[in-house]
């Protein structure tokens, strides 16, 4: 074939040879490669039909490691000379680029020997390329030419022209493009070329200035982003000639554009220009371009800051901040001119709204100072203006406008974070202002902002806050009244509440925690002496503040241990004292023993315990467990109690003591898993007995939760098996009959949850027991709700934060094991208990990750639709909240049932329960996301039906109806 006179036949022969070489090029010897290269070079002069196959052969040979020296140059010269690349098909042009890429990777020094001829040859190859697949490779070759210092010679402008002709990229990939090349790929690849060398600057910058003035937003954005990229490698020399035009274009865009994207890119480009000029090393005989450039920026923007109508104030401030933020030198240059002007304008403008604008601009410049940390005394305009800056900020804090106060608080926080800026007298004023706003700010926004500011400044100035703020707050808390306020008045309660919140907020440093915690505990002691609703709320508020302090201490080992050994014994002592008084004087009624207060103490003790080191936790547990098991009170402060502490003993008079098991639960269930609990088996038996026999639901439930929390973390083995068997033996008769069925069910649910989380084998047996109880007329509804408890995140026990043994896929596993049984049970159940199965199912589905649910949807959807017909409101609500996200995530499956869905949702929009009406309207809204062709037959009917809820008596229902009907 190779000697045949017909070019097509010769082409087939060369094609076969090239395909063989592509398979075995790595096996060739040097002599063979030499012979083949000479043959293929000669074939490049053959008929044009032969050329594609010749190029494939050369591509194979370009990958040979034994290619003799000099042949790479010879092959490329032959291609440049003999082949008109741009007349070839796309694939053949790609082959040429591949040959060049291969040689550049392996024969760099040889190619560099060609000098600028190589660059010129490549320019000829690339000139006129249009295919995006080839352009990506070609752009990479140009980047390598520049990055690896190939000689460009006199062809810099030609190389620029052959690439810049594609700028800005205007490419939309065809639909279903198998190659997956996006416009963004080409933009980034071309930008990397254009911004790869300062030699392109004289050609590129005029092009960028021209494209910035384009009407196309995409061209503007591309130009600005390319300019920003170029500034990283340019110096003063490249930019000098073009700075006035660049500034003019950037300023015009920021002043006139309606596009936030364009504005953001302009500011980024200005920042990059300023940074580039700041970097340049100056010689004594050269002009400092940064000074003159910033001079132009100041000249064009400064006067806008003084205009009475303040139209161009923000654009000017943004430009100045972008330029100033590039370097410390630029910052000093701009702020020396701008800060005095802003301070002057603040005093000139009496209106709060204008003052707020000016202070926000000032804040922008102060935030830039943070980038460089300390305030340099010699250079900084800020230090020389300390007094007027503080005066302006303090005046904002006393202004009646809440919005101005909020900006003032942000500015105050920022000034405090600048090391060495505030004098001791200023700091005292800062604290005074924060106390005033936190406690007596008329608006809750400014009060909360003041507390957050105190929280962030307290670790920076712990002495000032612990010495000035904490005593003032303590004083306010003790007096508890503002002038003219009556005992128990709402204002007094609000002031007390704010004092407690402020004490918690500033407890962000160990030295301050040592001051605030005793104050909070002292207030807790005062509050517990009453028994009214106000005392209960007061105790809950103190516990909420103590909880916040505990969370803030968790990352500091010293603070965490101080907090734990101070707060936990104190809370236990107060609770034990109250419980004993209740045992001896039952008619007194103690606020501290109310369920609401004990429930608020649980997260305090839990948060104080979860982050203890194992050694310290072991030290603490050796006191707390004997307290509950043996009445060992010696470690408690003020431990002279009137009688014994026996929470696990029988007797009506000990009911108050039994309630304190909630505090035991908070402690032992939050311990790290590797901490040994003394007398654990005895403790488990006592908890088990209490959970089954106690008539108080609160105590029985907390005992069950505590038992479950310990079982979850218990080491696997014989001891655990024995205690679980004991629990099952207690549960079965308790569930069968008698007055304690509900307590037995509560215990069953919590133990099942503890075992499900850790994949314990017994969990499936207990779950089957729950499934069987769904058909129980008395317990069935409670069991159905229990499926939510099994899978939901629990706030106080059995969650990650308290070190529970929790496997990440437990919900999916529970679903796989039990949903088929639920479905089967539903089909076999009597009509009076079918609703229990539906409710249980909807709870399980509600807690399942949506991707898992979508895969199971085809089999479960008919059941969910049946659940919507159930009269139980909980089932309806649960099912609707399950269906709403599925309408968005699985439109194809849902479309098959659109007729039923429309009917069910519309009928539920008239439900007597407001929550059901809202959920149904949200589902009707989500329905509108299904394909239009599916929805059109129902459009008129839905719009008609949704007119009725527009007149609903509840505003929240009307709001959802408007949104849903509007979408339809």
Coordinates of N, CA and C in Angstrom, one line a residue, residues 657-842:
X657 N -37.3 14.7 96.4 CA -35.9 14.3 96.2 C -35.8 13.5 94.9
X658 N -36.8 12.7 94.6 CA -36.7 11.8 93.4 C -36.7 12.7 92.1
X659 N -37.3 13.9 92.2 CA -37.2 14.8 91.0 C -35.8 15.1 90.6
X660 N -34.9 15.1 91.6 CA -33.5 15.6 91.3 C -32.7 14.6 90.5
X661 N -33.4 13.4 90.2 CA -32.7 12.5 89.2 C -32.4 13.2 87.9
X662 N -33.2 14.2 87.6 CA -33.0 15.0 86.4 C -31.6 15.6 86.4
X663 N -31.1 16.0 87.5 CA -29.8 16.6 87.6 C -28.7 15.5 87.5
X664 N -29.0 14.4 88.1 CA -28.1 13.2 88.0 C -27.9 12.9 86.5
X665 N -29.1 12.8 85.8 CA -29.1 12.5 84.3 C -28.2 13.5 83.6
X666 N -28.4 14.8 83.9 CA -27.6 15.9 83.2 C -26.1 15.6 83.4
X667 N -25.7 15.2 84.6 CA -24.3 15.0 84.8 C -23.8 13.7 84.2
X668 N -24.3 12.5 84.6 CA -23.7 11.2 84.2 C -23.9 11.0 82.7
X669 N -24.9 11.5 82.1 CA -25.1 11.3 80.6 C -24.3 12.2 79.8
X670 N -23.6 13.1 80.4 CA -22.7 14.1 79.6 C -21.2 13.7 79.8
X671 N -20.9 12.7 80.6 CA -19.5 12.4 80.8 C -18.9 11.8 79.6
X672 N -17.6 12.0 79.3 CA -16.9 11.3 78.2 C -17.0 9.8 78.4
X673 N -17.0 9.1 77.3 CA -17.3 7.7 77.3 C -16.3 6.9 78.1
X674 N -15.0 7.4 78.1 CA -14.0 6.6 78.8 C -13.9 6.8 80.3
X675 N -14.8 7.6 80.9 CA -14.8 7.8 82.3 C -15.6 6.7 83.0
X676 N -15.0 6.0 83.9 CA -15.7 4.9 84.7 C -16.7 5.5 85.7
X677 N -17.9 5.0 85.7 CA -18.9 5.5 86.7 C -18.9 4.5 87.9
X678 N -18.6 5.0 89.1 CA -18.6 4.1 90.3 C -20.0 3.5 90.5
X679 N -20.0 2.3 91.0 CA -21.3 1.6 91.3 C -22.3 1.7 90.1
X680 N -21.8 1.5 88.9 CA -22.7 1.7 87.7 C -23.8 0.7 87.7
X681 N -23.5 -0.6 88.0 CA -24.6 -1.6 87.9 C -25.7 -1.3 88.9
X682 N -25.3 -0.9 90.2 CA -26.3 -0.5 91.2 C -27.1 0.7 90.7
X683 N -26.4 1.7 90.2 CA -27.1 2.9 89.7 C -28.1 2.5 88.7
X684 N -27.8 1.7 87.7 CA -28.7 1.3 86.6 C -29.9 0.6 87.2
X685 N -29.7 -0.3 88.2 CA -30.8 -1.0 88.8 C -31.8 0.0 89.5
X686 N -31.2 0.9 90.2 CA -32.0 1.9 90.9 C -32.9 2.8 89.9
X687 N -32.2 3.2 88.8 CA -32.9 4.0 87.8 C -34.0 3.2 87.1
X688 N -33.7 1.9 86.9 CA -34.7 1.1 86.2 C -35.9 0.9 87.1
X689 N -35.7 0.7 88.4 CA -36.8 0.5 89.4 C -37.6 1.8 89.5
X690 N -36.9 3.0 89.5 CA -37.6 4.2 89.7 C -38.4 4.6 88.4
X691 N -37.9 4.3 87.2 CA -38.6 4.6 86.0 C -39.9 3.8 85.9
X692 N -39.9 2.6 86.5 CA -41.1 1.7 86.3 C -42.1 1.9 87.5
X693 N -41.6 2.4 88.6 CA -42.5 2.4 89.8 C -43.0 3.8 90.2
X694 N -42.3 4.9 89.7 CA -42.7 6.2 90.1 C -44.0 6.7 89.5
X695 N -44.8 7.3 90.3 CA -46.1 7.8 89.8 C -46.0 9.2 89.1
X696 N -44.9 9.9 89.4 CA -44.7 11.3 88.8 C -44.1 11.1 87.4
X697 N -44.8 11.5 86.3 CA -44.3 11.4 84.9 C -43.0 12.0 84.7
X698 N -42.7 13.2 85.3 CA -41.4 13.9 85.1 C -40.3 13.0 85.6
X699 N -40.4 12.5 86.8 CA -39.4 11.7 87.5 C -39.2 10.4 86.7
X700 N -40.3 9.8 86.4 CA -40.2 8.5 85.6 C -39.5 8.7 84.3
X701 N -39.8 9.7 83.6 CA -39.2 10.0 82.3 C -37.7 10.3 82.4
X702 N -37.3 11.1 83.4 CA -35.9 11.5 83.5 C -35.1 10.2 84.0
X703 N -35.7 9.4 84.8 CA -35.0 8.1 85.2 C -34.8 7.2 84.0
X704 N -35.8 7.2 83.1 CA -35.7 6.3 81.9 C -34.7 6.9 81.0
X705 N -34.6 8.2 80.8 CA -33.6 8.8 80.0 C -32.2 8.6 80.5
X706 N -32.1 8.7 81.8 CA -30.8 8.5 82.5 C -30.3 7.1 82.3
X707 N -31.2 6.1 82.5 CA -30.9 4.7 82.3 C -30.5 4.5 80.8
X708 N -31.2 5.1 79.9 CA -30.9 4.9 78.4 C -29.6 5.5 78.1
X709 N -29.3 6.7 78.6 CA -28.0 7.3 78.4 C -26.8 6.5 78.8
X710 N -26.9 5.8 80.0 CA -25.9 5.0 80.5 C -25.7 3.7 79.7
X711 N -26.9 3.1 79.4 CA -26.9 1.9 78.6 C -26.2 2.1 77.2
X712 N -26.5 3.2 76.6 CA -25.9 3.6 75.3 C -24.4 3.6 75.3
X713 N -23.8 4.0 76.4 CA -22.3 4.2 76.5 C -21.7 3.0 77.2
X714 N -22.5 2.1 77.8 CA -22.0 0.9 78.5 C -21.2 0.0 77.6
X715 N -20.0 -0.5 78.1 CA -19.2 -1.4 77.3 C -20.0 -2.7 77.0
X716 N -19.9 -3.2 75.8 CA -20.6 -4.4 75.4 C -20.0 -5.6 76.3
X717 N -20.9 -6.5 76.5 CA -20.4 -7.7 77.3 C -21.5 -8.2 78.2
X718 N -21.1 -9.1 79.1 CA -22.1 -9.8 80.0 C -22.9 -8.9 80.9
X719 N -22.2 -7.9 81.5 CA -22.9 -7.0 82.4 C -24.0 -6.2 81.7
X720 N -23.7 -5.8 80.5 CA -24.7 -5.0 79.7 C -25.9 -6.0 79.4
X721 N -25.5 -7.2 79.0 CA -26.6 -8.1 78.6 C -27.5 -8.4 79.8
X722 N -26.9 -8.5 81.0 CA -27.7 -8.8 82.2 C -28.6 -7.7 82.5
X723 N -28.1 -6.5 82.5 CA -28.9 -5.3 82.8 C -30.1 -5.1 81.8
X724 N -29.8 -5.4 80.5 CA -30.8 -5.3 79.5 C -31.9 -6.3 79.7
X725 N -31.5 -7.6 80.0 CA -32.4 -8.6 80.3 C -33.3 -8.3 81.5
X726 N -32.7 -7.7 82.5 CA -33.5 -7.2 83.6 C -34.5 -6.2 83.2
X727 N -34.1 -5.3 82.3 CA -35.0 -4.2 81.9 C -36.2 -4.8 81.1
X728 N -35.9 -5.8 80.2 CA -36.9 -6.5 79.4 C -37.9 -7.2 80.4
X729 N -37.4 -7.9 81.4 CA -38.2 -8.6 82.4 C -39.1 -7.6 83.1
X730 N -38.7 -6.4 83.4 CA -39.5 -5.4 84.1 C -40.5 -4.8 83.1
X731 N -40.1 -4.7 81.9 CA -41.0 -4.0 80.9 C -42.2 -4.8 80.5
X732 N -42.0 -6.1 80.3 CA -43.1 -6.9 79.7 C -44.3 -7.0 80.6
X733 N -44.2 -7.3 81.9 CA -45.4 -7.2 82.7 C -46.0 -5.8 82.8
X734 N -45.1 -4.8 82.9 CA -45.5 -3.4 83.0 C -46.3 -3.0 81.8
X735 N -46.0 -3.5 80.6 CA -46.7 -3.1 79.4 C -48.0 -3.9 79.2
X736 N -48.0 -5.0 79.8 CA -49.2 -5.9 79.6 C -50.5 -5.3 80.3
X737 N -50.4 -4.9 81.5 CA -51.6 -4.3 82.2 C -51.1 -3.5 83.4
X738 N -52.1 -2.8 84.0 CA -51.8 -2.1 85.2 C -51.8 -0.6 85.0
X739 N -51.6 0.1 86.1 CA -51.6 1.6 86.1 C -50.4 2.2 85.5
X740 N -49.3 1.5 85.4 CA -48.0 2.1 85.0 C -47.7 1.8 83.6
X741 N -48.6 1.5 82.7 CA -48.3 1.2 81.3 C -47.6 2.3 80.6
X742 N -48.0 3.5 80.9 CA -47.4 4.7 80.2 C -45.9 4.8 80.5
X743 N -45.6 4.6 81.9 CA -44.2 4.7 82.3 C -43.4 3.6 81.6
X744 N -44.0 2.4 81.6 CA -43.3 1.3 80.9 C -43.0 1.6 79.5
X745 N -44.0 2.2 78.8 CA -43.8 2.5 77.4 C -42.7 3.6 77.2
X746 N -42.6 4.6 78.1 CA -41.6 5.6 78.1 C -40.2 5.0 78.2
X747 N -40.1 4.1 79.1 CA -38.8 3.4 79.3 C -38.4 2.6 78.1
X748 N -39.4 1.8 77.5 CA -39.2 1.0 76.3 C -38.7 1.9 75.2
X749 N -39.3 3.1 75.0 CA -38.9 4.0 73.9 C -37.5 4.4 74.1
X750 N -37.1 4.9 75.3 CA -35.8 5.4 75.5 C -34.7 4.3 75.4
X751 N -35.0 3.2 75.9 CA -34.0 2.1 75.9 C -33.8 1.6 74.4
X752 N -35.0 1.6 73.7 CA -34.9 1.2 72.2 C -34.0 2.2 71.5
X753 N -34.2 3.5 71.8 CA -33.4 4.6 71.1 C -32.0 4.4 71.4
X754 N -31.6 4.2 72.7 CA -30.2 4.0 73.1 C -29.6 2.8 72.4
X755 N -30.3 1.8 72.1 CA -29.8 0.6 71.4 C -29.7 0.8 69.9
X756 N -30.8 1.4 69.4 CA -30.8 1.7 67.9 C -29.6 2.5 67.5
X757 N -29.3 3.5 68.3 CA -28.2 4.4 68.0 C -26.9 3.7 67.9
X758 N -26.7 2.6 68.7 CA -25.4 1.9 68.7 C -25.4 0.6 67.9
X759 N -26.5 0.3 67.2 CA -26.7 -0.9 66.4 C -26.6 -2.2 67.4
X760 N -27.2 -2.1 68.6 CA -27.1 -3.3 69.5 C -28.1 -4.3 69.0
X761 N -27.8 -5.6 69.0 CA -28.7 -6.6 68.5 C -30.1 -6.7 69.1
X762 N -30.2 -6.3 70.4 CA -31.5 -6.3 71.1 C -32.4 -5.3 70.5
X763 N -31.9 -4.3 69.8 CA -32.8 -3.1 69.4 C -33.9 -3.6 68.4
X764 N -33.6 -4.7 67.6 CA -34.6 -5.1 66.7 C -35.8 -5.8 67.4
X765 N -35.4 -6.5 68.5 CA -36.5 -7.2 69.3 C -37.4 -6.1 70.0
X766 N -36.7 -5.1 70.5 CA -37.5 -4.0 71.2 C -38.4 -3.3 70.2
X767 N -37.8 -3.0 69.0 CA -38.6 -2.3 67.9 C -39.8 -3.1 67.5
X768 N -39.6 -4.5 67.4 CA -40.7 -5.3 67.1 C -41.8 -5.2 68.1
X769 N -41.4 -5.1 69.4 CA -42.4 -4.9 70.5 C -43.2 -3.7 70.3
X770 N -42.5 -2.6 69.9 CA -43.2 -1.3 69.6 C -44.1 -1.5 68.5
X771 N -43.7 -2.1 67.4 CA -44.6 -2.3 66.2 C -45.8 -3.1 66.6
X772 N -45.7 -4.1 67.5 CA -46.8 -4.9 68.0 C -47.8 -4.0 68.8
X773 N -47.2 -3.0 69.5 CA -48.1 -2.2 70.4 C -48.9 -1.1 69.6
X774 N -48.5 -0.9 68.3 CA -49.3 0.0 67.5 C -50.7 -0.4 67.4
X775 N -51.0 -1.6 67.5 CA -52.4 -2.1 67.4 C -53.1 -2.1 68.8
X776 N -52.4 -1.6 69.8 CA -53.0 -1.5 71.2 C -53.9 -0.3 71.2
X777 N -55.2 -0.5 71.6 CA -56.1 0.6 71.6 C -55.7 1.8 72.5
X778 N -55.1 1.4 73.7 CA -54.8 2.5 74.7 C -53.4 3.1 74.4
X779 N -52.4 2.3 74.1 CA -51.0 2.8 73.9 C -50.7 3.2 72.5
X780 N -51.4 2.6 71.5 CA -51.1 2.8 70.1 C -50.7 4.2 69.6
X781 N -51.6 5.2 69.9 CA -51.2 6.6 69.5 C -49.9 7.1 70.1
X782 N -49.6 6.8 71.4 CA -48.4 7.2 72.0 C -47.2 6.5 71.4
X783 N -47.4 5.2 71.0 CA -46.3 4.4 70.4 C -46.0 5.0 69.0
X784 N -47.0 5.4 68.3 CA -46.8 6.0 66.9 C -46.0 7.3 67.1
X785 N -46.3 8.1 68.1 CA -45.5 9.3 68.3 C -44.1 9.0 68.8
X786 N -44.0 7.9 69.4 CA -42.6 7.4 69.9 C -41.7 7.2 68.8
X787 N -42.2 6.9 67.5 CA -41.2 6.7 66.4 C -40.5 8.0 66.1
X788 N -41.1 9.1 66.4 CA -40.4 10.4 66.2 C -39.3 10.5 67.2
X789 N -39.6 10.1 68.5 CA -38.5 10.2 69.5 C -37.3 9.3 69.1
X790 N -37.6 8.1 68.6 CA -36.5 7.2 68.2 C -35.5 7.8 67.3
X791 N -36.0 8.6 66.3 CA -35.1 9.1 65.2 C -34.8 10.5 65.3
X792 N -35.5 11.3 66.2 CA -35.2 12.7 66.3 C -33.9 13.0 67.1
X793 N -33.3 14.2 66.9 CA -32.2 14.6 67.8 C -32.7 14.9 69.2
X794 N -32.2 14.3 70.2 CA -32.6 14.6 71.6 C -31.8 15.7 72.2
X795 N -32.4 16.7 72.8 CA -31.7 17.9 73.3 C -30.8 17.6 74.5
X796 N -31.2 16.6 75.4 CA -30.5 16.5 76.7 C -29.6 15.3 76.8
X797 N -30.0 14.1 76.2 CA -29.2 12.9 76.3 C -29.2 12.3 74.9
X798 N -28.3 11.3 74.8 CA -28.2 10.5 73.5 C -28.0 11.4 72.3
X799 N -27.1 12.4 72.4 CA -26.7 13.1 71.2 C -25.2 13.2 71.1
X800 N -24.6 13.6 70.0 CA -23.2 13.7 69.8 C -22.5 14.5 70.9
X801 N -23.1 15.7 71.2 CA -22.4 16.6 72.2 C -22.2 16.0 73.5
X802 N -23.0 15.0 73.9 CA -22.8 14.4 75.2 C -22.1 13.0 75.1
X803 N -21.4 12.8 74.0 CA -20.5 11.7 73.8 C -21.3 10.3 73.6
X804 N -22.5 10.4 73.2 CA -23.3 9.2 73.0 C -22.6 8.3 71.9
X805 N -22.9 7.0 72.0 CA -22.4 6.1 70.9 C -23.5 6.1 69.8
X806 N -23.1 6.8 68.8 CA -24.1 7.2 67.8 C -23.5 6.8 66.4
X807 N -24.1 5.9 65.7 CA -23.6 5.5 64.3 C -24.3 6.4 63.3
X808 N -23.5 6.8 62.3 CA -24.0 7.9 61.4 C -25.2 7.4 60.5
X809 N -25.3 6.1 60.2 CA -26.3 5.7 59.3 C -27.5 5.0 60.0
X810 N -27.7 5.4 61.3 CA -28.7 4.6 62.1 C -30.1 4.8 61.6
X811 N -30.4 6.0 61.0 CA -31.7 6.3 60.5 C -32.0 5.5 59.3
X812 N -31.0 5.4 58.4 CA -31.2 4.6 57.2 C -31.4 3.1 57.5
X813 N -30.6 2.7 58.5 CA -30.7 1.2 58.9 C -32.1 1.0 59.5
X814 N -32.6 1.9 60.4 CA -33.9 1.7 61.0 C -35.0 1.7 59.9
X815 N -34.8 2.6 58.9 CA -35.8 2.6 57.8 C -35.9 1.3 57.1
X816 N -34.7 0.8 56.7 CA -34.6 -0.5 56.0 C -35.2 -1.7 56.7
X817 N -34.9 -1.7 58.1 CA -35.4 -2.8 58.9 C -36.9 -2.8 59.2
X818 N -37.4 -1.6 59.4 CA -38.7 -1.5 60.0 C -39.9 -1.0 59.1
X819 N -39.5 -0.2 58.1 CA -40.6 0.3 57.2 C -41.4 -0.8 56.6
X820 N -40.8 -1.8 56.0 CA -41.6 -2.9 55.4 C -42.6 -3.5 56.5
X821 N -42.1 -3.6 57.7 CA -43.0 -4.2 58.8 C -44.2 -3.2 59.1
X822 N -43.9 -1.9 59.1 CA -44.9 -0.9 59.3 C -46.0 -1.0 58.2
X823 N -45.5 -1.1 56.9 CA -46.4 -1.2 55.8 C -47.3 -2.5 55.9
X824 N -46.6 -3.6 56.2 CA -47.3 -4.9 56.4 C -48.3 -4.8 57.5
X825 N -47.9 -4.2 58.6 CA -48.8 -4.0 59.8 C -50.1 -3.2 59.4
X826 N -49.8 -2.1 58.6 CA -50.9 -1.2 58.2 C -52.0 -2.0 57.4
X827 N -51.5 -2.8 56.5 CA -52.5 -3.6 55.6 C -53.2 -4.6 56.4
X828 N -52.6 -5.1 57.5 CA -53.3 -6.2 58.3 C -54.1 -5.6 59.5
X829 N -54.0 -4.3 59.7 CA -54.6 -3.7 60.9 C -56.1 -3.5 60.7
X830 N -56.8 -3.4 61.9 CA -58.2 -3.0 61.8 C -58.3 -1.5 61.6
X831 N -59.5 -1.1 61.1 CA -59.7 0.3 60.7 C -59.5 1.3 61.9
X832 N -59.7 0.8 63.2 CA -59.6 1.8 64.3 C -58.2 2.1 64.6
X833 N -57.2 1.2 64.2 CA -55.8 1.5 64.5 C -54.9 1.7 63.3
X834 N -55.5 1.7 62.1 CA -54.7 2.0 60.9 C -53.9 3.3 61.0
X835 N -54.6 4.3 61.7 CA -54.0 5.7 61.8 C -52.7 5.6 62.5
X836 N -52.6 4.7 63.5 CA -51.3 4.6 64.3 C -50.2 4.2 63.4
X837 N -50.4 3.3 62.5 CA -49.3 2.8 61.6 C -48.9 4.0 60.6
X838 N -49.9 4.7 60.1 CA -49.6 5.8 59.2 C -48.8 6.9 60.0
X839 N -49.2 7.2 61.2 CA -48.5 8.2 62.0 C -47.1 7.8 62.2
X840 N -46.9 6.5 62.6 CA -45.5 6.0 62.8 C -44.7 6.1 61.6
X841 N -45.3 5.7 60.4 CA -44.6 5.7 59.1 C -44.2 7.2 58.8
X842 N -45.1 8.1 58.9 CA -44.8 9.5 58.5 C -43.7 10.1 59.4

